[in-house]
Amino acid sequence: MNPVLVILENRLTSEQPALAKVARIAKASSLPLIIAVNTWSSAFVKAAGKNDSVLRHAHTTVDQAWHQRIAELRTLHGLDDYPCETCVYFEKRDEDALKEIILAQRPALVAVRAHADEGSRVRRLFLTPRDWQLLRNAPCPVLCVDDTPWPDQVAVLAALDPDHDDEDDGGLNRTILAQAKQLAGVLEGSLTLTHVLERPDETLILLA
């Protein structure tokens, strides 16, 4: 079975809302879970300078802290006995590392917090956020979540565009509908379909 991949925020103190929500999906779907986090820290690397032993020690310390934190989160979300794989990596180029993980694991779903804090404001201004990169490039559905807890019955909204549903777009509407039905079924929630019309030209309204 293809697993569900959740990418944690690079902050030990974070409540990790993506994990809280994707754990519910994984358990309801009986799919294995992969919990991944990039522990790269420019501050650690800068502080270590050219001293490799200092950097290795800092890396080991942070790695242990993350494994402990993930163990705590698994207990919090009832995942102690659930099939989970932990992937703690230390890579400067996060997009390349994620690409390798996704291509190797072929997840059924990737979950990530929307617009997670990935550094300074200057960094976020010039670099594409992680969730945007995943939405553009991931070969599977991507679930972007926020901090708001889900209710017991989740309402799923699928936005379709029937005016452009042809063979050239790969059946995007059909794919969206299938994924929305699956998600609503797994979460035992409601499903609503919507189509947003562009504002019509006032001249056409007058002619009609």
Tab-separated table of N, CA, C and O in Angstrom, residues 70-166:
chain	number	residue	atom	x	y	z
A	70	ILE	N	9.077	13.345	17.968
A	70	ILE	CA	8.180	12.562	17.114
A	70	ILE	C	7.550	11.426	17.902
A	70	ILE	O	6.364	11.105	17.726
A	71	ALA	N	8.312	10.805	18.799
A	71	ALA	CA	7.752	9.756	19.657
A	71	ALA	C	6.636	10.321	20.531
A	71	ALA	O	5.593	9.678	20.731
A	72	GLU	N	6.827	11.528	21.049
A	72	GLU	CA	5.792	12.172	21.861
A	72	GLU	C	4.543	12.462	21.026
A	72	GLU	O	3.410	12.261	21.492
A	73	LEU	N	4.746	12.933	19.800
A	73	LEU	CA	3.613	13.236	18.923
A	73	LEU	C	2.859	11.966	18.534
A	73	LEU	O	1.627	11.974	18.448
A	74	ARG	N	3.575	10.889	18.318
A	74	ARG	CA	2.911	9.616	17.995
A	74	ARG	C	2.028	9.169	19.150
A	74	ARG	O	0.903	8.706	18.941
A	75	THR	N	2.521	9.318	20.357
A	75	THR	CA	1.715	8.960	21.527
A	75	THR	C	0.489	9.868	21.633
A	75	THR	O	-0.621	9.399	21.901
A	76	LEU	N	0.701	11.154	21.393
A	76	LEU	CA	-0.389	12.126	21.489
A	76	LEU	C	-1.519	11.808	20.523
A	76	LEU	O	-2.698	11.966	20.853
A	77	HIS	N	-1.180	11.328	19.336
A	77	HIS	CA	-2.177	11.079	18.294
A	77	HIS	C	-2.518	9.592	18.144
A	77	HIS	O	-3.101	9.195	17.130
A	78	GLY	N	-2.183	8.797	19.137
A	78	GLY	CA	-2.551	7.385	19.118
A	78	GLY	C	-1.863	6.581	18.042
A	78	GLY	O	-2.465	5.671	17.457
A	79	LEU	N	-0.586	6.880	17.797
A	79	LEU	CA	0.148	6.216	16.720
A	79	LEU	C	1.254	5.294	17.234
A	79	LEU	O	2.100	4.849	16.460
A	80	ASP	N	1.272	5.021	18.524
A	80	ASP	CA	2.348	4.195	19.084
A	80	ASP	C	2.418	2.818	18.425
A	80	ASP	O	3.511	2.304	18.158
A	81	ASP	N	1.270	2.218	18.199
A	81	ASP	CA	1.226	0.876	17.622
A	81	ASP	C	0.837	0.887	16.150
A	81	ASP	O	0.539	-0.168	15.576
A	82	TYR	N	0.829	2.071	15.558
A	82	TYR	CA	0.441	2.198	14.152
A	82	TYR	C	1.703	2.121	13.283
A	82	TYR	O	2.765	2.623	13.674
A	83	PRO	N	1.607	1.510	12.089
A	83	PRO	CA	2.788	1.419	11.215
A	83	PRO	C	3.263	2.799	10.744
A	83	PRO	O	2.628	3.425	9.904
A	84	CYS	N	4.352	3.255	11.331
A	84	CYS	CA	4.925	4.566	11.017
A	84	CYS	C	6.414	4.436	10.745
A	84	CYS	O	7.107	3.647	11.391
A	85	GLU	N	6.871	5.221	9.817
A	85	GLU	CA	8.306	5.318	9.537
A	85	GLU	C	8.728	6.756	9.767
A	85	GLU	O	8.039	7.686	9.344
A	86	THR	N	9.843	6.942	10.462
A	86	THR	CA	10.353	8.279	10.738
A	86	THR	C	11.527	8.580	9.820
A	86	THR	O	12.449	7.773	9.693
A	87	CYS	N	11.480	9.749	9.211
A	87	CYS	CA	12.552	10.170	8.295
A	87	CYS	C	13.046	11.543	8.738
A	87	CYS	O	12.429	12.564	8.427
A	88	VAL	N	14.135	11.557	9.502
A	88	VAL	CA	14.740	12.800	9.970
A	88	VAL	C	15.988	13.043	9.138
A	88	VAL	O	16.933	12.252	9.177
A	89	TYR	N	16.001	14.121	8.370
A	89	TYR	CA	17.130	14.376	7.483
A	89	TYR	C	17.684	15.781	7.690
A	89	TYR	O	17.018	16.645	8.259
A	90	PHE	N	18.912	15.986	7.276
A	90	PHE	CA	19.636	17.235	7.484
A	90	PHE	C	20.192	17.684	6.142
A	90	PHE	O	21.287	17.308	5.745
A	91	GLU	N	19.387	18.454	5.408
A	91	GLU	CA	19.751	18.836	4.046
A	91	GLU	C	19.500	20.327	3.818
A	91	GLU	O	18.421	20.837	4.146
A	92	LYS	N	20.475	20.990	3.230
A	92	LYS	CA	20.328	22.414	2.933
A	92	LYS	C	19.271	22.644	1.860
A	92	LYS	O	18.433	23.532	1.976
A	93	ARG	N	19.289	21.818	0.818
A	93	ARG	CA	18.326	21.958	-0.279
A	93	ARG	C	17.127	21.048	0.005
A	93	ARG	O	17.105	19.875	-0.388
A	94	ASP	N	16.171	21.605	0.705
A	94	ASP	CA	15.022	20.834	1.152
A	94	ASP	C	14.227	20.262	-0.015
A	94	ASP	O	13.756	19.121	0.041
A	95	GLU	N	14.091	21.034	-1.095
A	95	GLU	CA	13.285	20.576	-2.230
A	95	GLU	C	13.880	19.326	-2.879
A	95	GLU	O	13.149	18.432	-3.312
A	96	ASP	N	15.216	19.260	-2.933
A	96	ASP	CA	15.861	18.086	-3.524
A	96	ASP	C	15.677	16.848	-2.647
A	96	ASP	O	15.420	15.746	-3.147
A	97	ALA	N	15.791	17.044	-1.335
A	97	ALA	CA	15.620	15.925	-0.411
A	97	ALA	C	14.186	15.405	-0.450
A	97	ALA	O	13.953	14.188	-0.473
A	98	LEU	N	13.222	16.313	-0.495
A	98	LEU	CA	11.819	15.902	-0.560
A	98	LEU	C	11.520	15.177	-1.866
A	98	LEU	O	10.743	14.216	-1.889
A	99	LYS	N	12.126	15.636	-2.940
A	99	LYS	CA	11.924	14.985	-4.238
A	99	LYS	C	12.361	13.528	-4.171
A	99	LYS	O	11.659	12.621	-4.644
A	100	GLU	N	13.528	13.289	-3.570
A	100	GLU	CA	14.029	11.923	-3.450
A	100	GLU	C	13.096	11.063	-2.593
A	100	GLU	O	12.817	9.908	-2.923
A	101	ILE	N	12.622	11.624	-1.484
A	101	ILE	CA	11.743	10.870	-0.588
A	101	ILE	C	10.429	10.520	-1.287
A	101	ILE	O	9.959	9.383	-1.238
A	102	ILE	N	9.845	11.492	-1.971
A	102	ILE	CA	8.546	11.282	-2.625
A	102	ILE	C	8.669	10.285	-3.774
A	102	ILE	O	7.830	9.385	-3.929
A	103	LEU	N	9.726	10.397	-4.567
A	103	LEU	CA	9.904	9.473	-5.678
A	103	LEU	C	10.195	8.056	-5.190
A	103	LEU	O	9.800	7.074	-5.828
A	104	ALA	N	10.881	7.943	-4.056
A	104	ALA	CA	11.207	6.623	-3.523
A	104	ALA	C	10.004	5.967	-2.842
A	104	ALA	O	9.783	4.759	-2.981
A	105	GLN	N	9.196	6.753	-2.136
A	105	GLN	CA	8.093	6.194	-1.351
A	105	GLN	C	6.771	6.140	-2.108
A	105	GLN	O	5.885	5.375	-1.742
A	106	ARG	N	6.615	6.963	-3.137
A	106	ARG	CA	5.383	7.011	-3.923
A	106	ARG	C	4.144	7.142	-3.020
A	106	ARG	O	3.246	6.283	-3.035
A	107	PRO	N	4.067	8.200	-2.224
A	107	PRO	CA	2.949	8.321	-1.278
A	107	PRO	C	1.616	8.536	-1.979
A	107	PRO	O	1.541	9.091	-3.080
A	108	ALA	N	0.555	8.088	-1.321
A	108	ALA	CA	-0.793	8.320	-1.823
A	108	ALA	C	-1.229	9.754	-1.551
A	108	ALA	O	-2.108	10.290	-2.227
A	109	LEU	N	-0.601	10.373	-0.548
A	109	LEU	CA	-0.948	11.738	-0.156
A	109	LEU	C	0.247	12.343	0.571
A	109	LEU	O	0.932	11.661	1.332
A	110	VAL	N	0.490	13.646	0.316
A	110	VAL	CA	1.504	14.394	1.048
A	110	VAL	C	0.790	15.490	1.821
A	110	VAL	O	-0.023	16.227	1.251
A	111	ALA	N	1.070	15.595	3.110
A	111	ALA	CA	0.438	16.619	3.945
A	111	ALA	C	1.505	17.567	4.475
A	111	ALA	O	2.581	17.145	4.905
A	112	VAL	N	1.199	18.855	4.455
A	112	VAL	CA	2.149	19.871	4.906
A	112	VAL	C	1.354	21.068	5.414
A	112	VAL	O	0.236	21.320	4.960
A	113	ARG	N	1.922	21.785	6.358
A	113	ARG	CA	1.254	22.995	6.824
A	113	ARG	C	1.396	24.092	5.776
A	113	ARG	O	2.472	24.306	5.221
A	114	ALA	N	0.320	24.776	5.501
A	114	ALA	CA	0.342	25.847	4.508
A	114	ALA	C	1.150	27.028	5.018
A	114	ALA	O	0.956	27.483	6.146
A	115	HIS	N	2.068	27.499	4.180
A	115	HIS	CA	2.887	28.677	4.492
A	115	HIS	C	3.553	28.552	5.846
A	115	HIS	O	3.534	29.479	6.664
A	116	ALA	N	4.134	27.385	6.123
A	116	ALA	CA	4.849	27.204	7.384
A	116	ALA	C	6.051	28.143	7.430
A	116	ALA	O	6.643	28.482	6.412
A	117	ASP	N	6.399	28.559	8.636
A	117	ASP	CA	7.539	29.453	8.820
A	117	ASP	C	8.819	28.730	8.431
A	117	ASP	O	9.226	27.777	9.079
A	118	GLU	N	9.463	29.168	7.362
A	118	GLU	CA	10.660	28.502	6.859
A	118	GLU	C	11.879	29.419	6.930
A	118	GLU	O	12.815	29.300	6.160
A	119	GLY	N	11.871	30.329	7.864
A	119	GLY	CA	13.030	31.198	8.003
A	119	GLY	C	12.627	32.660	8.071
A	119	GLY	O	11.496	33.003	8.421
A	120	SER	N	13.545	33.523	7.736
A	120	SER	CA	13.323	34.957	7.833
A	120	SER	C	12.333	35.433	6.777
A	120	SER	O	12.031	34.735	5.811
A	121	ARG	N	11.830	36.644	6.975
A	121	ARG	CA	10.897	37.218	6.003
A	121	ARG	C	11.572	37.436	4.657
A	121	ARG	O	10.941	37.299	3.610
A	122	VAL	N	12.848	37.784	4.692
A	122	VAL	CA	13.580	37.989	3.441
A	122	VAL	C	13.656	36.680	2.667
A	122	VAL	O	13.461	36.635	1.453
A	123	ARG	N	13.918	35.574	3.390
A	123	ARG	CA	13.996	34.264	2.738
A	123	ARG	C	12.658	33.903	2.105
A	123	ARG	O	12.613	33.431	0.968
A	124	ARG	N	11.567	34.122	2.830
A	124	ARG	CA	10.254	33.768	2.303
A	124	ARG	C	9.860	34.666	1.133
A	124	ARG	O	9.052	34.274	0.292
A	125	LEU	N	10.449	35.870	1.075
A	125	LEU	CA	10.125	36.796	-0.008
A	125	LEU	C	10.722	36.332	-1.329
A	125	LEU	O	10.094	36.438	-2.382
A	126	PHE	N	11.929	35.769	-1.281
A	126	PHE	CA	12.635	35.414	-2.502
A	126	PHE	C	12.567	33.933	-2.850
A	126	PHE	O	12.855	33.556	-3.981
A	127	LEU	N	12.202	33.071	-1.897
A	127	LEU	CA	12.139	31.643	-2.151
A	127	LEU	C	10.698	31.156	-2.114
A	127	LEU	O	9.909	31.586	-1.271
A	128	THR	N	10.359	30.267	-3.023
A	128	THR	CA	9.010	29.728	-3.092
A	128	THR	C	8.737	28.865	-1.865
A	128	THR	O	9.528	27.981	-1.539
A	129	PRO	N	7.615	29.104	-1.155
A	129	PRO	CA	7.301	28.299	0.028
A	129	PRO	C	7.197	26.819	-0.313
A	129	PRO	O	6.871	26.435	-1.444
A	130	ARG	N	7.454	25.979	0.684
A	130	ARG	CA	7.458	24.533	0.482
A	130	ARG	C	6.118	24.025	-0.017
A	130	ARG	O	6.052	23.176	-0.914
A	131	ASP	N	5.008	24.524	0.541
A	131	ASP	CA	3.701	24.018	0.130
A	131	ASP	C	3.415	24.345	-1.326
A	131	ASP	O	2.827	23.539	-2.052
A	132	TRP	N	3.855	25.523	-1.795
A	132	TRP	CA	3.665	25.873	-3.203
A	132	TRP	C	4.488	24.951	-4.104
A	132	TRP	O	4.022	24.524	-5.158
A	133	GLN	N	5.715	24.646	-3.699
A	133	GLN	CA	6.543	23.748	-4.488
A	133	GLN	C	5.905	22.367	-4.602
A	133	GLN	O	5.911	21.755	-5.673
A	134	LEU	N	5.350	21.879	-3.500
A	134	LEU	CA	4.714	20.570	-3.521
A	134	LEU	C	3.470	20.579	-4.408
A	134	LEU	O	3.221	19.644	-5.167
A	135	LEU	N	2.667	21.631	-4.315
A	135	LEU	CA	1.461	21.717	-5.133
A	135	LEU	C	1.804	21.719	-6.625
A	135	LEU	O	1.076	21.150	-7.434
A	136	ARG	N	2.902	22.354	-6.966
A	136	ARG	CA	3.290	22.444	-8.369
A	136	ARG	C	3.942	21.167	-8.893
A	136	ARG	O	3.762	20.796	-10.057
A	137	ASN	N	4.709	20.500	-8.050
A	137	ASN	CA	5.590	19.445	-8.558
A	137	ASN	C	5.301	18.038	-8.054
A	137	ASN	O	5.767	17.075	-8.679
A	138	ALA	N	4.607	17.880	-6.960
A	138	ALA	CA	4.398	16.532	-6.409
A	138	ALA	C	3.527	15.699	-7.343
A	138	ALA	O	2.523	16.191	-7.868
A	139	PRO	N	3.879	14.429	-7.561
A	139	PRO	CA	3.110	13.557	-8.459
A	139	PRO	C	1.933	12.877	-7.764
A	139	PRO	O	1.485	11.828	-8.202
A	140	CYS	N	1.435	13.501	-6.699
A	140	CYS	CA	0.327	12.922	-5.939
A	140	CYS	C	-0.462	14.064	-5.294
A	140	CYS	O	-0.006	15.212	-5.295
A	141	PRO	N	-1.635	13.781	-4.742
A	141	PRO	CA	-2.395	14.835	-4.067
A	141	PRO	C	-1.616	15.425	-2.893
A	141	PRO	O	-0.877	14.716	-2.200
A	142	VAL	N	-1.784	16.739	-2.690
A	142	VAL	CA	-1.117	17.448	-1.595
A	142	VAL	C	-2.190	18.096	-0.719
A	142	VAL	O	-3.065	18.805	-1.213
A	143	LEU	N	-2.106	17.840	0.578
A	143	LEU	CA	-3.046	18.413	1.536
A	143	LEU	C	-2.325	19.489	2.328
A	143	LEU	O	-1.395	19.208	3.079
A	144	CYS	N	-2.738	20.746	2.145
A	144	CYS	CA	-2.175	21.867	2.901
A	144	CYS	C	-3.138	22.212	4.038
A	144	CYS	O	-4.324	22.441	3.792
A	145	VAL	N	-2.630	22.245	5.255
A	145	VAL	CA	-3.498	22.455	6.413
A	145	VAL	C	-3.064	23.694	7.181
A	145	VAL	O	-1.944	24.183	7.035
A	146	ASP	N	-3.998	24.178	8.024
A	146	ASP	CA	-3.669	25.279	8.917
A	146	ASP	C	-3.798	24.804	10.360
A	146	ASP	O	-3.902	23.609	10.623
A	147	ASP	N	-3.813	25.737	11.295
A	147	ASP	CA	-3.841	25.372	12.712
A	147	ASP	C	-5.244	25.074	13.235
A	147	ASP	O	-5.386	24.583	14.352
A	148	THR	N	-6.265	25.367	12.463
A	148	THR	CA	-7.637	25.178	12.937
A	148	THR	C	-7.976	23.691	13.031
A	148	THR	O	-7.868	22.974	12.028
A	149	PRO	N	-8.368	23.209	14.203
A	149	PRO	CA	-8.704	21.779	14.336
A	149	PRO	C	-9.910	21.415	13.478
A	149	PRO	O	-10.811	22.228	13.269
A	150	TRP	N	-9.914	20.212	12.958
A	150	TRP	CA	-11.050	19.725	12.195
A	150	TRP	C	-12.205	19.356	13.128
A	150	TRP	O	-11.975	18.823	14.221
A	151	PRO	N	-13.436	19.607	12.711
A	151	PRO	CA	-14.584	19.126	13.484
A	151	PRO	C	-14.735	17.618	13.320
A	151	PRO	O	-14.042	16.999	12.512
A	152	ASP	N	-15.651	17.036	14.093
A	152	ASP	CA	-15.878	15.593	13.983
A	152	ASP	C	-16.313	15.211	12.575
A	152	ASP	O	-15.898	14.181	12.039
A	153	GLN	N	-17.159	16.045	11.970
A	153	GLN	CA	-17.597	15.808	10.597
A	153	GLN	C	-16.991	16.883	9.706
A	153	GLN	O	-17.346	18.057	9.791
A	154	VAL	N	-16.069	16.471	8.865
A	154	VAL	CA	-15.348	17.413	8.011
A	154	VAL	C	-16.152	17.689	6.742
A	154	VAL	O	-16.670	16.768	6.111
A	155	ALA	N	-16.252	18.961	6.373
A	155	ALA	CA	-16.931	19.353	5.137
A	155	ALA	C	-15.892	19.491	4.032
A	155	ALA	O	-14.963	20.294	4.140
A	156	VAL	N	-16.035	18.699	2.984
A	156	VAL	CA	-15.101	18.729	1.854
A	156	VAL	C	-15.726	19.528	0.714
A	156	VAL	O	-16.873	19.269	0.318
A	157	LEU	N	-14.992	20.498	0.193
A	157	LEU	CA	-15.471	21.342	-0.904
A	157	LEU	C	-14.582	21.103	-2.116
A	157	LEU	O	-13.362	21.270	-2.046
A	158	ALA	N	-15.181	20.709	-3.228
A	158	ALA	CA	-14.432	20.455	-4.466
A	158	ALA	C	-14.798	21.519	-5.497
A	158	ALA	O	-15.971	21.670	-5.856
A	159	ALA	N	-13.811	22.261	-5.972
A	159	ALA	CA	-14.028	23.307	-6.977
A	159	ALA	C	-13.759	22.729	-8.362
A	159	ALA	O	-12.640	22.317	-8.667
A	160	LEU	N	-14.774	22.690	-9.203
A	160	LEU	CA	-14.663	22.119	-10.547
A	160	LEU	C	-14.824	23.204	-11.603
A	160	LEU	O	-15.371	24.278	-11.332
A	161	ASP	N	-14.360	22.905	-12.794
A	161	ASP	CA	-14.493	23.839	-13.919
A	161	ASP	C	-14.985	23.060	-15.135
A	161	ASP	O	-14.192	22.647	-15.982
A	162	PRO	N	-16.295	22.836	-15.233
A	162	PRO	CA	-16.824	22.017	-16.328
A	162	PRO	C	-16.620	22.635	-17.712
A	162	PRO	O	-16.693	21.934	-18.715
A	163	ASP	N	-16.355	23.931	-17.771
A	163	ASP	CA	-16.153	24.575	-19.063
A	163	ASP	C	-14.834	24.172	-19.710
A	163	ASP	O	-14.620	24.396	-20.893
A	164	HIS	N	-13.931	23.594	-18.933
A	164	HIS	CA	-12.623	23.226	-19.465
A	164	HIS	C	-12.287	21.771	-19.143
A	164	HIS	O	-11.151	21.432	-18.846
A	165	ASP	N	-13.273	20.923	-19.200
A	165	ASP	CA	-13.044	19.505	-18.907
A	165	ASP	C	-12.938	18.733	-20.219
A	165	ASP	O	-13.910	18.194	-20.722
A	166	ASP	N	-11.750	18.714	-20.789
A	166	ASP	CA	-11.546	17.970	-22.021
A	166	ASP	C	-10.368	17.018	-21.843
A	166	ASP	O	-9.727	16.963	-20.798
